[in-house]
Protein backbone atom coordinates (compact mmCIF):
# COMPACT_ATOMS: atom_id res chain seq x y z
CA UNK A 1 100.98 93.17 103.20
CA UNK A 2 101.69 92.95 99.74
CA UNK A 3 100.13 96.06 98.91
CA UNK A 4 102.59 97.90 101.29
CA UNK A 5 105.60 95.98 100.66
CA UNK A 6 105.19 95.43 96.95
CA UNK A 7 102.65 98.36 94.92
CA UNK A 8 103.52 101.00 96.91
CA UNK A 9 107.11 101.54 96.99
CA UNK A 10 107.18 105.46 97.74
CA UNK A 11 104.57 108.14 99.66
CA UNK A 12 103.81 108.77 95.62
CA UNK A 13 102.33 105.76 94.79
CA UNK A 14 98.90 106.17 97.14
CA UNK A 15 95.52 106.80 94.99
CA UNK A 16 93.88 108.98 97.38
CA UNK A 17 94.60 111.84 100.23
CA UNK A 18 93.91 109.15 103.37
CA UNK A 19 97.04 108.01 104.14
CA UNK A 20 98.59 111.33 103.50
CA UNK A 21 96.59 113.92 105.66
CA UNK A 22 98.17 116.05 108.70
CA UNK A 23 97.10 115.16 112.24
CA UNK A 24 97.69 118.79 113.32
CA UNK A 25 100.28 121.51 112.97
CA UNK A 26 103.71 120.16 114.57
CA UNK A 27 105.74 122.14 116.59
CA UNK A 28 109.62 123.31 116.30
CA UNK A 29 110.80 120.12 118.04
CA UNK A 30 109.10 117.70 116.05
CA UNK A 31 109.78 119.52 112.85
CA UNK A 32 113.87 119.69 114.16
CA UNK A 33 113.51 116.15 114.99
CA UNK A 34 112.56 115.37 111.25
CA UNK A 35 115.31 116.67 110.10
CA UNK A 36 117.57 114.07 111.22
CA UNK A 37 115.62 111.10 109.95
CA UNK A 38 117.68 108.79 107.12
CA UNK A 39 115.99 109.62 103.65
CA UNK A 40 115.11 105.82 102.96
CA UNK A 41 112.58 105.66 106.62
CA UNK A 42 111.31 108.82 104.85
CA UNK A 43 110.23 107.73 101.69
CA UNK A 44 109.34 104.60 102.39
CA UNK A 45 106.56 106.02 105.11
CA UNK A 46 103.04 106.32 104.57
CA UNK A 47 101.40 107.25 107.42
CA UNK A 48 98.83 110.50 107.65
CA UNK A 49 100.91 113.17 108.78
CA UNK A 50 102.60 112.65 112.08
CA UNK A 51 100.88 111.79 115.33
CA UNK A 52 102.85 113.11 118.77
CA UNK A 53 101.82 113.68 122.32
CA UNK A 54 102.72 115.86 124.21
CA UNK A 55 105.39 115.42 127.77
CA UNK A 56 107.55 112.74 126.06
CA UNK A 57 110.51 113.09 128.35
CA UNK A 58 111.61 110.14 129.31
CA UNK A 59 108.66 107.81 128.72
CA UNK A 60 107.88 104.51 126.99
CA UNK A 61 106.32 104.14 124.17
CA UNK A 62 105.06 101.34 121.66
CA UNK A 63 104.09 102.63 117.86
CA UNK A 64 101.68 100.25 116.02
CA UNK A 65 101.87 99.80 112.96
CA UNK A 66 105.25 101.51 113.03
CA UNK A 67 106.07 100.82 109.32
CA UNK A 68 109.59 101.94 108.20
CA UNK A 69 110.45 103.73 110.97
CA UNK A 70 110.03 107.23 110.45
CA UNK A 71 107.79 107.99 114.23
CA UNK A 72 109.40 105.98 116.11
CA UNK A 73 112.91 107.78 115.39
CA UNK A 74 111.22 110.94 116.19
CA UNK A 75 109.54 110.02 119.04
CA UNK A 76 113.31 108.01 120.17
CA UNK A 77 114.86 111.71 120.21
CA UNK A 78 111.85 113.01 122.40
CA UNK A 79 112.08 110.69 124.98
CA UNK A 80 115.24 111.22 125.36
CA UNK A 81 118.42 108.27 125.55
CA UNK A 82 116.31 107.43 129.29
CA UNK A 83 112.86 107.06 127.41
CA UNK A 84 112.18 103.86 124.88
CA UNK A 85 110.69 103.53 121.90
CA UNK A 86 109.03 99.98 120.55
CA UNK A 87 107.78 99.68 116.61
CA UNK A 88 105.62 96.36 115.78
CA UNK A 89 104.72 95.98 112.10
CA UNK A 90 102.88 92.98 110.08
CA UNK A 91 105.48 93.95 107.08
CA UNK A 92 108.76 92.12 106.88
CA UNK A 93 109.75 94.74 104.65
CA UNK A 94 108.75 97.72 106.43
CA UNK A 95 110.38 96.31 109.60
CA UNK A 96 113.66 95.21 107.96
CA UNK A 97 113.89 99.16 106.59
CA UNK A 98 113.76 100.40 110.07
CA UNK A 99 115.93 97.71 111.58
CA UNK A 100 118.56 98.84 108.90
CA UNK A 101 118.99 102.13 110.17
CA UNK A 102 118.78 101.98 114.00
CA UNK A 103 123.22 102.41 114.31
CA UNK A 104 122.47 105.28 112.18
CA UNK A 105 120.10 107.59 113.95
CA UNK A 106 121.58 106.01 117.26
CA UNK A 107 125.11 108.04 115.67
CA UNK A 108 123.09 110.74 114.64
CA UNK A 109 121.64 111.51 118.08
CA UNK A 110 124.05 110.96 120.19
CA UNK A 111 123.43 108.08 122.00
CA UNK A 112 125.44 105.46 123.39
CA UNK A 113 122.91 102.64 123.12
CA UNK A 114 120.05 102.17 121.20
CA UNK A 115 116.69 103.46 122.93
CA UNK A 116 114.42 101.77 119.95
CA UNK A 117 113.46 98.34 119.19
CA UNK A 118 111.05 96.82 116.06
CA UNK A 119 109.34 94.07 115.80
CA UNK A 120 107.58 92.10 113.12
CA UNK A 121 104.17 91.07 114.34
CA UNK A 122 100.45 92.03 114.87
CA UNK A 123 98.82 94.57 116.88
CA UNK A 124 96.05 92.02 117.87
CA UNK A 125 98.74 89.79 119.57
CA UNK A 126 101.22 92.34 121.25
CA UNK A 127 102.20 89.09 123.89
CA UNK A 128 103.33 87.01 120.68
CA UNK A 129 106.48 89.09 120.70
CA UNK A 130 106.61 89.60 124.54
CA UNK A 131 105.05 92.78 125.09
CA UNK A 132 104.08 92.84 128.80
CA UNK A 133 101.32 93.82 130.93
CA UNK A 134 101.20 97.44 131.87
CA UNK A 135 104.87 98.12 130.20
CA UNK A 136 104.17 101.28 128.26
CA UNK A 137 102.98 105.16 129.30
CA UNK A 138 101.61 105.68 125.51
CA UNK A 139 100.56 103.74 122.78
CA UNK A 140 100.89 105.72 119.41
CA UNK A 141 99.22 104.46 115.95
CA UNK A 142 99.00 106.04 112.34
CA UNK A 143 96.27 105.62 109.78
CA UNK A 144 96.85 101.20 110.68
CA UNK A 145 94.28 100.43 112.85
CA UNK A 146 91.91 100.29 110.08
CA UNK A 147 93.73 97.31 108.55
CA UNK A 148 93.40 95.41 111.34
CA UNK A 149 90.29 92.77 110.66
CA UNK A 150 89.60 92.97 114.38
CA UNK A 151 89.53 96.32 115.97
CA UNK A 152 88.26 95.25 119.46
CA UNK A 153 91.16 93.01 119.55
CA UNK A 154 93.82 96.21 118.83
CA UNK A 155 92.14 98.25 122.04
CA UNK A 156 92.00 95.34 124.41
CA UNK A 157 96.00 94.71 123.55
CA UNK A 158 96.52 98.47 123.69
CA UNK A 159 94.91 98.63 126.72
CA UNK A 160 96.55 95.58 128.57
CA UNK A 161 100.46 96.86 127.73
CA UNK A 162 99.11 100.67 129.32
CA UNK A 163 100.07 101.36 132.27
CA UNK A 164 97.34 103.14 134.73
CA UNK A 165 96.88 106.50 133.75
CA UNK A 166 98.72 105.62 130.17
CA UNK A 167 97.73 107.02 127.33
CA UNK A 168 96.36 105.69 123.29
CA UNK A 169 96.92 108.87 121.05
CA UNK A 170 96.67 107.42 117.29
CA UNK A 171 95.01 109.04 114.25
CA UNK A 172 92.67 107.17 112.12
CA UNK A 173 90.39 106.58 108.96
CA UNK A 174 86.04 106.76 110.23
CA UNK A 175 83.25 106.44 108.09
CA UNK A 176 80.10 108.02 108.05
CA UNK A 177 78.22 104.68 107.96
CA UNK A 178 78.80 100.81 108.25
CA UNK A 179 80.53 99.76 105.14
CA UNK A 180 78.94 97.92 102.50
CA UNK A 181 80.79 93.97 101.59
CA UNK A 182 81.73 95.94 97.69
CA UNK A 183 83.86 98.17 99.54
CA UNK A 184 84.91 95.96 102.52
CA UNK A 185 86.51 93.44 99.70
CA UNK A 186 88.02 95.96 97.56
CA UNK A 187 91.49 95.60 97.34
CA UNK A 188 92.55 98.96 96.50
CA UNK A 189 90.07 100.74 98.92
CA UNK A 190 91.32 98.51 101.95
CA UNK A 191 95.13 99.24 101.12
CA UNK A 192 94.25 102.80 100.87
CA UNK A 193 93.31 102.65 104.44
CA UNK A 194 89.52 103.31 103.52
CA UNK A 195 87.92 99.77 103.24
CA UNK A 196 88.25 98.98 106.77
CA UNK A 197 87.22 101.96 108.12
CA UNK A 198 85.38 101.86 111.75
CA UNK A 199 81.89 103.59 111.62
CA UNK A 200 82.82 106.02 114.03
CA UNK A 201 80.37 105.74 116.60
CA UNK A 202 81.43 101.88 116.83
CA UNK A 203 84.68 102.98 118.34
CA UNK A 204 82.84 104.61 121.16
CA UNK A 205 81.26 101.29 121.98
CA UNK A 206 84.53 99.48 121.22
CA UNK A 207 86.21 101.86 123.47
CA UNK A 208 84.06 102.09 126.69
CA UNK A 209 83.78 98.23 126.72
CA UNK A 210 87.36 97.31 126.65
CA UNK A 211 87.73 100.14 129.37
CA UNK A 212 89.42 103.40 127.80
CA UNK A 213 87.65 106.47 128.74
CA UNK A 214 85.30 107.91 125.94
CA UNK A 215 87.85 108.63 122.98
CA UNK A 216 88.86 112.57 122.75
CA UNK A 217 88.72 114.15 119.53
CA UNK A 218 92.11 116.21 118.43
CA UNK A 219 91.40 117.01 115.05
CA UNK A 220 89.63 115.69 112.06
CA UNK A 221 90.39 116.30 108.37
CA UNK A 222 87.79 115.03 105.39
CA UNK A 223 89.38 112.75 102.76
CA UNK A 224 88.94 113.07 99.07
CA UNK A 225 89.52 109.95 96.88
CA UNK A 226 90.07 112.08 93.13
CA UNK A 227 89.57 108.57 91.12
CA UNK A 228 86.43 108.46 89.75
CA UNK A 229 85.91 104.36 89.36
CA UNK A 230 86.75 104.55 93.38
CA UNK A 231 84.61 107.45 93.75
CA UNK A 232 81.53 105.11 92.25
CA UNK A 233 82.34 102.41 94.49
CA UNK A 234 82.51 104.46 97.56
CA UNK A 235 78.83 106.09 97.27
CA UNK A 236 77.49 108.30 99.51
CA UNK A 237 79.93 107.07 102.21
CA UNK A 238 82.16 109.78 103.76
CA UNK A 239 85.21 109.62 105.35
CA UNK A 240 87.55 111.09 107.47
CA UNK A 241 90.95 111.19 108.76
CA UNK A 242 90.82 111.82 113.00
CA UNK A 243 92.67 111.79 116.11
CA UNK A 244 91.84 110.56 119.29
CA UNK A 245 93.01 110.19 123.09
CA UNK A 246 92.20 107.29 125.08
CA UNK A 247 93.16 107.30 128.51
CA UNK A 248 93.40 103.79 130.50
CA UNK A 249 91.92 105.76 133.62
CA UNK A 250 92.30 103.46 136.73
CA UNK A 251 89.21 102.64 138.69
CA UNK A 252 87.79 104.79 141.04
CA UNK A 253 89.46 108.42 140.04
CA UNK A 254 86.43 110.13 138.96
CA UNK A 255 85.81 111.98 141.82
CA UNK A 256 83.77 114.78 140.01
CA UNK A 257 84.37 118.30 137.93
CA UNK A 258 87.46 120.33 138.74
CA UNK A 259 88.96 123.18 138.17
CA UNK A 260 92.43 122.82 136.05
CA UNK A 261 95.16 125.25 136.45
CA UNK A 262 98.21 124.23 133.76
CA UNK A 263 101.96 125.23 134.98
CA UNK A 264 103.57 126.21 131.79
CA UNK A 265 105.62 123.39 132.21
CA UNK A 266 105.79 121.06 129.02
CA UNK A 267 108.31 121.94 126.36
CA UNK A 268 107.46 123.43 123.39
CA UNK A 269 103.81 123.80 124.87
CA UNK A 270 104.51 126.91 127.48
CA UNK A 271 101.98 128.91 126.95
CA UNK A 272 99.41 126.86 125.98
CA UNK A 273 98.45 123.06 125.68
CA UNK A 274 96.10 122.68 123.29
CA UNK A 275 94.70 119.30 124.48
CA UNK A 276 91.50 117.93 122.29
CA UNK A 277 89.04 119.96 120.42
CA UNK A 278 87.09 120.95 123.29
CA UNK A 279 89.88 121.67 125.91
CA UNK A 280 92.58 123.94 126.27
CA UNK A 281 94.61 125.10 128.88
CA UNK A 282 96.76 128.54 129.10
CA UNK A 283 99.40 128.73 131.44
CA UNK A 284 98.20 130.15 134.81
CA UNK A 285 94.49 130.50 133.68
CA UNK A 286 91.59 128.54 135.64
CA UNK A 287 89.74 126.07 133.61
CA UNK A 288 86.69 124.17 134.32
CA UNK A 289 86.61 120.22 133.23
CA UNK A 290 84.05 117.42 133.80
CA UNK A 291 85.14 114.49 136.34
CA UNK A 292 86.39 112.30 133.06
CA UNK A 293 88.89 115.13 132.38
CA UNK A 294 90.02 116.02 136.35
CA UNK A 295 90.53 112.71 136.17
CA UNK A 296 93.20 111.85 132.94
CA UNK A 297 94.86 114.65 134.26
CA UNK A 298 95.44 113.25 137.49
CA UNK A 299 96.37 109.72 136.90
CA UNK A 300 98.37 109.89 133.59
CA UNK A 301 102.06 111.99 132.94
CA UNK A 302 100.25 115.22 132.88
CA UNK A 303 99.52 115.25 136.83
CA UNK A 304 102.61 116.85 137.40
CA UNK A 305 101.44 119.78 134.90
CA UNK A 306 98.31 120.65 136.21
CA UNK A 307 96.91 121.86 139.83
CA UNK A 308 93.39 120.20 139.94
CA UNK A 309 91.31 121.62 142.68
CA UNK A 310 87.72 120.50 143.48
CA UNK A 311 84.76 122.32 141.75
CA UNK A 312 83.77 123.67 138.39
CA UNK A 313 81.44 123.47 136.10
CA UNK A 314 80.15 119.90 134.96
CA UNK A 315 81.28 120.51 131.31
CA UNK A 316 79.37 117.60 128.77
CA UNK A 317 82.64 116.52 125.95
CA UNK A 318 81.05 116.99 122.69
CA UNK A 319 81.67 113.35 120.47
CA UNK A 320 81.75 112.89 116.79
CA UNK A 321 83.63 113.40 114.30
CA UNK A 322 82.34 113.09 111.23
């Protein structure tokens, strides 16, 4: 906490790339949406890149680790004044920033009451600020989870607030191997969002035991340190920025592969929805998907996107990411 609220006081301040790198390119919305965000929730953000779903309209959605603000404003004017958006934080400071500026950007869009909220609190104890079961459609998270000393305990929150069929779509920092204690205890390297870094076949396990389907890799970027004495420290340990999907898939709904036609229908995405690395759909054009993917797009927001029809080819997901 007192890394973030005291050393780094600016984006300019961070000693390495991890904290900094692009989820994937954004499109004209998200970019607009930017635009309108007050200069202070800018600067004082330090997230990698920006991480939004897709078919926003009108949902509800909880950011963790939310910081100063700067998703959660975006992701308030893609919802929409009927959607909601919820930050939690462990940083007074960051939280206060965001807090600050909520009758601004409420002005600024339009909207006759405020459709965000921000708390300060942990992501391993979403019911300490009255978070309910089953309250949310998505669960977003930048380049935080990492921090967080007990990662099981972040996905078993995440996936109590879900609702069936809801969706965790957060970016993250993996390493290559299981950390040694040198790094795990370096100050530096764990406020640079590296130290606590989840071998990435651990959140696999993590995942399938708390209940998520098998995580969905978006996109992956490798992270360079450029220090040298951190560099030393680090070894022959890699690491890398990625995104994932997680869907809270309710029991019984893998029937078996499918065939997926997409509508066309989500803004900004007409032509084609690029959904994870393996799988993407053109509007009008028959796709074949294993059971795990006929069924996310049946039971979450994208159902009413997508004609699923029995059949197709039993396609394996390829996992990994580093």
């Amino acid at each position: 906490q007192d890394y973030y609220g005291k050393e780094l006081q600016k984006s300019e301040d961070l000693k390495t790339n991890a904290c900094i790198t692009s989820a994937r390119p954004l499109p004209k919305m998200v970019r607009d949406a930017l635009e309108h965000i007050h200069e202070e929730v800018v600067a004082r953000y330090y997230g990698c890149g920006l991480v939004i779903p897709e078919c926003l309209s009108s949902c509800r959605i909880l950011d963790l680790g939310s910081g100063s603000g700067r998703d959660c404003y975006v992701l308030s004017q893609l919802v929409g004044e009927q959607g909601h958006v919820t930050g939690i934080d462990m940083t007074q400071g960051q939280v206060e920033v965001a807090k600050k500026h909520i009758a601004y950007h409420m002005d600024k869009f339009g909207y006759r009451k405020p459709n965000v909220e921000f708390f300060h609190g942990y992501m391993e104890k979403l019911g300490d600020v009255g978070l309910a079961d089953e309250s949310y459609d998505i669960i977003v998270s930048n380049c935080v989870i990492n921090l967080a000393p007990d990662k099981r305990a972040v996905l078993q929150e995440a996936f109590r607030v879900l609702k069936p069929g809801g969706e965790m779509y957060f970016s993250d920092i993996y390493a290559s191997q299981c950390l040694s204690e040198p790094i795990r205890k370096h100050r530096v390297l764990w406020g640079e969002c590296l130290a606590g870094a989840l071998y990435w076949r651990d959140l696999y396990s993590i995942a399938e035991e708390v209940g998520f389907s098998a995580p969905r890799l978006v996109t992956a970027s490798p992270i360079t340190i450029g220090n040298k004495e951190l560099e030393a420290i680090v070894g022959d340990c890699r690491f890398v920025s990625a995104t994932f999907r997680l869907f809270k898939v309710p029991a019984g709904s893998r029937a078996g592969p499918a065939q997926a036609i997409y509508n066309g229908g989500i803004v900004g995405h007409e032509r084609e929805l690029v959904f994870d690395a393996n799988f993407s759909f053109k509007e009008g054009e028959v796709v074949d998907v294993d059971a795990e993917m006929a069924a996310i797009l049946q039971s979450s927001r994208f159902a009413e996107e997508f004609l699923i029809r029995a059949g197709g080819a039993n396609t394996a997901a390829l996992q990994g990411c580093c």
